[in-house]
Short mmCIF file of C-alpha atoms in Angstrom, two decimals:
data_model
loop_
_atom_site.label_atom_id
_atom_site.label_comp_id
_atom_site.label_asym_id
_atom_site.label_seq_id
_atom_site.Cartn_x
_atom_site.Cartn_y
_atom_site.Cartn_z
CA MET A 1 2.87 22.96 16.89
CA ASN A 2 3.81 26.63 17.28
CA GLU A 3 1.65 29.61 16.90
CA THR A 4 2.41 29.81 13.20
CA ARG A 5 0.84 26.16 12.74
CA THR A 6 4.31 24.83 11.55
CA TYR A 7 4.58 20.84 11.72
CA ASN A 8 7.55 18.89 11.55
CA PHE A 9 7.44 15.69 9.27
CA LEU A 10 9.61 12.97 7.79
CA LYS A 11 9.74 12.12 4.11
CA MET A 12 10.34 8.45 3.51
CA HIS A 13 9.88 6.06 0.92
CA GLY A 14 9.89 2.30 0.07
CA LEU A 15 11.38 1.69 -3.38
CA GLY A 16 9.95 5.12 -4.61
CA ASN A 17 6.58 4.73 -3.06
CA ASP A 18 7.05 8.01 -1.06
CA PHE A 19 5.28 9.34 2.15
CA VAL A 20 5.08 12.32 4.39
CA ILE A 21 4.85 11.20 8.02
CA PHE A 22 3.59 13.37 10.90
CA ASP A 23 4.14 12.11 14.50
CA THR A 24 0.97 13.35 16.36
CA ARG A 25 1.44 11.15 19.37
CA THR A 26 2.27 14.24 21.60
CA HIS A 27 -0.04 16.75 19.81
CA ASP A 28 -3.34 16.27 18.13
CA LEU A 29 -3.40 16.92 14.35
CA HIS A 30 -6.58 16.39 12.05
CA LEU A 31 -6.13 17.28 8.34
CA SER A 32 -8.87 18.08 5.91
CA ASP A 33 -8.99 16.36 2.44
CA ASP A 34 -8.01 19.76 0.98
CA GLN A 35 -5.16 20.08 3.45
CA VAL A 36 -3.93 16.64 2.35
CA ARG A 37 -4.30 17.49 -1.36
CA MET A 38 -2.14 20.59 -0.67
CA ILE A 39 0.53 18.79 1.19
CA ALA A 40 0.53 16.19 -1.72
CA ASN A 41 0.88 18.75 -4.46
CA ARG A 42 4.58 18.15 -5.61
CA LYS A 43 4.98 21.81 -6.74
CA ARG A 44 3.13 23.73 -4.15
CA GLY A 45 3.39 21.32 -1.26
CA VAL A 46 5.85 18.52 -0.33
CA GLY A 47 4.70 15.77 -2.62
CA PHE A 48 3.77 12.10 -1.69
CA ASP A 49 1.70 9.04 -2.63
CA GLN A 50 0.38 8.61 0.94
CA LEU A 51 0.30 10.73 3.94
CA ILE A 52 0.82 8.99 7.44
CA LEU A 53 -0.41 10.23 10.81
CA LEU A 54 1.27 8.42 13.72
CA ARG A 55 -1.12 8.14 16.80
CA GLN A 56 -1.22 6.69 20.09
CA SER A 57 -2.48 3.14 20.28
CA GLU A 58 -3.87 1.22 23.31
CA GLN A 59 -3.15 -2.17 21.81
CA ALA A 60 0.17 -1.67 19.79
CA ASP A 61 3.30 0.53 19.65
CA VAL A 62 1.79 2.90 17.36
CA PHE A 63 -1.40 3.67 15.22
CA MET A 64 -0.81 4.39 11.67
CA GLU A 65 -3.42 6.57 9.78
CA ILE A 66 -3.15 6.44 6.11
CA ARG A 67 -4.39 8.97 3.74
CA ASN A 68 -3.95 8.85 -0.22
CA ALA A 69 -2.82 11.86 -2.19
CA ASP A 70 -6.60 12.61 -3.03
CA GLY A 71 -7.33 12.91 0.77
CA SER A 72 -9.28 9.58 1.01
CA ARG A 73 -8.47 7.39 4.05
CA VAL A 74 -7.32 3.86 3.29
CA GLU A 75 -6.80 0.77 5.56
CA ALA A 76 -3.35 -0.58 4.64
CA CYS A 77 -0.11 0.36 2.91
CA GLY A 78 2.80 -2.19 3.00
CA ASN A 79 5.58 0.28 2.03
CA ALA A 80 4.40 2.72 4.67
CA THR A 81 4.35 -0.09 7.27
CA ARG A 82 7.98 -0.85 6.68
CA CYS A 83 8.84 2.98 7.07
CA VAL A 84 6.78 3.35 10.24
CA GLY A 85 8.36 0.05 11.48
CA GLN A 86 11.73 1.33 10.84
CA ILE A 87 10.77 4.60 12.98
CA ILE A 88 9.44 2.69 15.86
CA LEU A 89 12.12 -0.11 15.96
CA ASP A 90 14.73 2.42 15.98
CA GLU A 91 12.73 4.66 18.74
CA LYS A 92 12.06 1.77 21.12
CA ALA A 93 15.17 -0.49 20.41
CA LEU A 94 12.89 -3.51 20.26
CA ASP A 95 13.26 -6.57 17.99
CA VAL A 96 9.66 -6.44 16.96
CA VAL A 97 6.95 -3.86 16.99
CA ALA A 98 3.23 -3.91 16.61
CA ILE A 99 1.66 -1.34 14.30
CA GLU A 100 -2.20 -0.86 14.46
CA THR A 101 -4.04 0.17 11.32
CA ASP A 102 -7.52 0.36 10.10
CA ALA A 103 -6.90 -3.22 8.50
CA GLY A 104 -5.86 -4.59 11.98
CA LEU A 105 -2.56 -5.23 13.77
CA LEU A 106 0.60 -5.82 11.90
CA SER A 107 4.12 -6.51 13.07
CA ALA A 108 7.58 -5.31 11.92
CA THR A 109 10.89 -6.76 12.36
CA ALA A 110 14.40 -5.73 11.22
CA SER A 111 16.16 -8.11 8.71
CA PRO A 112 19.46 -8.22 6.76
CA PHE A 113 17.40 -7.09 3.79
CA GLY A 114 15.43 -4.27 5.34
CA ILE A 115 12.25 -4.35 7.33
CA SER A 116 10.06 -7.46 7.39
CA VAL A 117 6.36 -6.76 7.84
CA ASN A 118 3.69 -9.48 8.39
CA MET A 119 0.84 -7.97 6.36
CA GLY A 120 -1.89 -10.28 8.00
CA PRO A 121 -4.14 -12.66 6.05
CA ALA A 122 -4.87 -12.87 2.41
CA ASN A 123 -8.56 -12.65 1.94
CA ILE A 124 -10.05 -14.15 -1.19
CA ASP A 125 -13.79 -14.46 -0.65
CA TRP A 126 -15.77 -12.13 -2.92
CA GLN A 127 -17.43 -10.39 -0.01
CA ASP A 128 -13.94 -9.61 1.33
CA ILE A 129 -12.59 -7.90 -1.73
CA PRO A 130 -15.26 -6.69 -1.75
CA LEU A 131 -17.10 -7.22 -5.20
CA ALA A 132 -20.47 -6.04 -6.17
CA SER A 133 -21.71 -9.66 -6.56
CA ALA A 134 -20.83 -13.23 -5.87
CA MET A 135 -18.12 -14.72 -8.24
CA ASP A 136 -14.98 -16.73 -8.42
CA THR A 137 -12.11 -14.37 -7.36
CA LEU A 138 -9.46 -16.86 -8.92
CA ASN A 139 -11.10 -15.82 -12.25
CA THR A 140 -13.02 -12.88 -11.67
CA ASP A 141 -15.72 -12.26 -14.54
CA PHE A 142 -14.28 -8.89 -15.85
CA THR A 143 -12.63 -7.82 -19.11
CA LEU A 144 -11.56 -4.54 -20.27
CA GLY A 145 -9.47 -4.41 -23.41
CA PRO A 146 -6.52 -6.84 -23.15
CA LEU A 147 -7.03 -7.28 -19.58
CA THR A 148 -9.21 -10.14 -18.38
CA SER A 149 -10.08 -12.49 -15.55
CA PRO A 150 -7.99 -10.91 -12.89
CA VAL A 151 -7.27 -12.69 -9.55
CA CYS A 152 -8.76 -10.59 -6.66
CA VAL A 153 -7.11 -10.38 -3.28
CA ASN A 154 -7.71 -8.32 -0.31
CA MET A 155 -4.61 -7.55 1.77
CA GLY A 156 -6.14 -4.85 3.89
CA ASN A 157 -7.29 -3.20 0.79
CA PRO A 158 -8.86 -4.37 -2.45
CA HIS A 159 -6.43 -5.73 -5.37
CA ALA A 160 -7.41 -6.90 -8.86
CA VAL A 161 -4.19 -8.71 -10.40
CA PHE A 162 -4.31 -9.11 -14.21
CA PHE A 163 -1.52 -11.48 -15.74
CA VAL A 164 -0.18 -10.62 -19.09
CA ASP A 165 2.76 -11.79 -21.20
CA HIS A 166 4.71 -8.37 -20.96
CA VAL A 167 3.72 -5.60 -18.64
CA ALA A 168 5.40 -2.88 -20.88
CA ASP A 169 2.68 -3.67 -23.55
CA ILE A 170 -0.20 -2.48 -21.35
CA GLU A 171 -1.04 1.13 -20.96
CA LEU A 172 -1.78 1.03 -17.15
CA GLU A 173 -2.35 4.74 -17.14
CA ALA A 174 -5.28 4.29 -19.43
CA PHE A 175 -6.91 1.16 -18.00
CA GLY A 176 -6.00 1.81 -14.34
CA PRO A 177 -8.55 4.66 -13.54
CA GLN A 178 -11.47 2.67 -15.52
CA ILE A 179 -10.93 -0.43 -13.47
CA GLU A 180 -10.45 1.58 -10.09
CA HIS A 181 -13.81 3.20 -10.50
CA HIS A 182 -15.86 0.34 -12.24
CA PRO A 183 -19.18 -0.62 -10.47
CA LEU A 184 -17.86 -4.23 -9.89
CA PHE A 185 -15.54 -2.72 -7.11
CA PRO A 186 -17.71 -0.63 -4.55
CA GLU A 187 -14.83 0.51 -2.71
CA ARG A 188 -12.72 0.94 -5.78
CA VAL A 189 -9.77 -1.25 -6.44
CA ASN A 190 -5.99 -1.25 -6.78
CA VAL A 191 -5.08 -2.53 -10.21
CA SER A 192 -2.03 -4.66 -11.03
CA ILE A 193 -0.63 -6.09 -14.16
CA ALA A 194 1.91 -8.93 -13.77
CA SER A 195 4.06 -11.25 -15.77
CA VAL A 196 5.51 -14.44 -14.14
CA LYS A 197 8.82 -16.36 -14.79
CA GLY A 198 9.65 -18.98 -12.14
CA THR A 199 9.51 -17.32 -8.81
CA GLU A 200 10.07 -14.02 -10.23
CA ILE A 201 7.02 -11.63 -10.78
CA ARG A 202 7.30 -8.30 -12.66
CA GLN A 203 4.56 -6.07 -11.78
CA ARG A 204 3.13 -2.51 -12.02
CA VAL A 205 0.40 -1.09 -9.80
CA TRP A 206 -2.27 1.64 -10.31
CA GLU A 207 -3.10 2.57 -6.63
CA ARG A 208 -6.58 3.89 -5.99
CA GLY A 209 -6.73 7.45 -5.07
CA VAL A 210 -3.11 8.11 -6.31
CA GLY A 211 -2.38 6.58 -9.69
CA ILE A 212 0.81 4.76 -10.88
CA THR A 213 3.20 4.34 -8.00
CA GLU A 214 6.81 3.05 -8.24
CA ALA A 215 5.95 0.41 -5.65
CA CYS A 216 3.01 -0.90 -3.70
CA GLY A 217 3.77 -3.18 -0.80
CA THR A 218 0.05 -4.64 -0.45
CA GLY A 219 -0.05 -4.91 -4.29
CA ALA A 220 3.13 -6.94 -4.27
CA CYS A 221 1.65 -9.17 -1.59
CA ALA A 222 -1.51 -9.60 -3.57
CA GLY A 223 0.36 -10.16 -6.72
CA ALA A 224 2.41 -13.14 -5.29
CA VAL A 225 -0.68 -14.61 -3.53
CA ALA A 226 -2.65 -14.34 -7.01
CA ALA A 227 0.27 -15.94 -8.85
CA MET A 228 0.45 -18.68 -6.27
CA ARG A 229 -3.40 -19.31 -6.37
CA ARG A 230 -3.26 -19.49 -10.32
CA GLY A 231 -0.33 -21.88 -10.04
CA LEU A 232 1.88 -19.64 -11.89
CA VAL A 233 4.45 -19.68 -9.20
CA LYS A 234 4.87 -23.23 -7.62
CA SER A 235 6.40 -22.21 -4.27
CA ARG A 236 5.24 -19.97 -1.25
CA THR A 237 7.93 -17.49 -1.82
CA ALA A 238 8.42 -15.00 -4.78
CA THR A 239 10.55 -11.88 -5.72
CA VAL A 240 8.00 -9.28 -6.88
CA THR A 241 9.93 -6.54 -8.98
CA LEU A 242 8.02 -3.33 -9.05
CA ASP A 243 9.01 -0.07 -10.96
CA GLY A 244 10.98 1.01 -7.81
CA GLY A 245 12.62 -2.43 -7.18
CA PRO A 246 12.25 -5.74 -5.53
CA LEU A 247 10.18 -7.03 -2.62
CA GLU A 248 10.42 -10.57 -1.15
CA ILE A 249 7.03 -12.00 -0.33
CA GLU A 250 6.27 -15.43 1.44
CA TRP A 251 2.58 -16.53 1.81
CA LEU A 252 2.91 -18.45 5.10
CA SER A 253 1.06 -21.46 6.06
CA ASP A 254 -1.27 -19.52 8.43
CA ASN A 255 -2.54 -17.63 5.31
CA THR A 256 -0.65 -14.41 6.37
CA VAL A 257 1.82 -12.75 4.03
CA GLN A 258 5.24 -11.66 4.81
CA MET A 259 6.98 -8.82 3.01
CA THR A 260 10.62 -7.90 3.19
CA GLY A 261 12.11 -4.69 1.59
CA SER A 262 13.78 -1.40 2.07
CA ALA A 263 12.60 1.62 4.14
CA THR A 264 14.63 4.88 3.44
CA LEU A 265 14.58 8.38 5.03
CA ALA A 266 14.80 10.90 2.29
CA PHE A 267 14.73 14.04 4.52
CA LYS A 268 13.16 15.75 7.51
CA GLY A 269 11.29 19.09 7.12
CA GLU A 270 8.64 21.40 8.42
CA ILE A 271 5.52 22.78 6.78
CA ASP A 272 3.21 25.80 7.85
CA LEU A 273 -0.42 24.36 7.47
#
């Protein structure tokens, strides 16, 4: 930071899910919700789906703090984890790096297809989503318009996955905010609509605190796990194609979920706060 409060940042994205990343490991930076919303403004700021603050970690190579475009802090973001993994892998010249998040420790490795991240366990108990009351998360007792009986999964943050015949037929921009703020989900929820053919999943995501995004890493993990739990995908691997492109997902035997996809640097910049 200099006397004009100018900070350097990276603009990165994973399949169009975009991030502003500040490296605060050598200088402290704490942003108010208003400042986050200002930077998120795509006309008056930089624009992003999530803002990332890299901080020192005592138990990993880096700590990743995640803020949504509305200023709220969230536990996990799969696409951002790949981007941060790319940064730290390049910086430290390691084969694998550990990334601490509010959801726990994650690991990232380079692969021929981009960056692979182990996103941790798929939690499926109603308390872990969390839901407001006890119910079967494989067929959650919830209906709104054409969307009914979602599979709920927590992949570091809560997801409700609705399976439909054709995702293009669903007005996600109308149903997403209603479901996100429904009392059934006390910590709000990310909303997915998905259709399945073989091991191919077509999915769209409404992210809590953001809206519709071109890609959602934890959402892709949740969608694959949900399809496998429901028996719609017969294997432990699937390709999840979001609006921004595909992610390869594997639900491992230890209940953790491996995600592989691209991480792209768009540009470097600086902003006066």
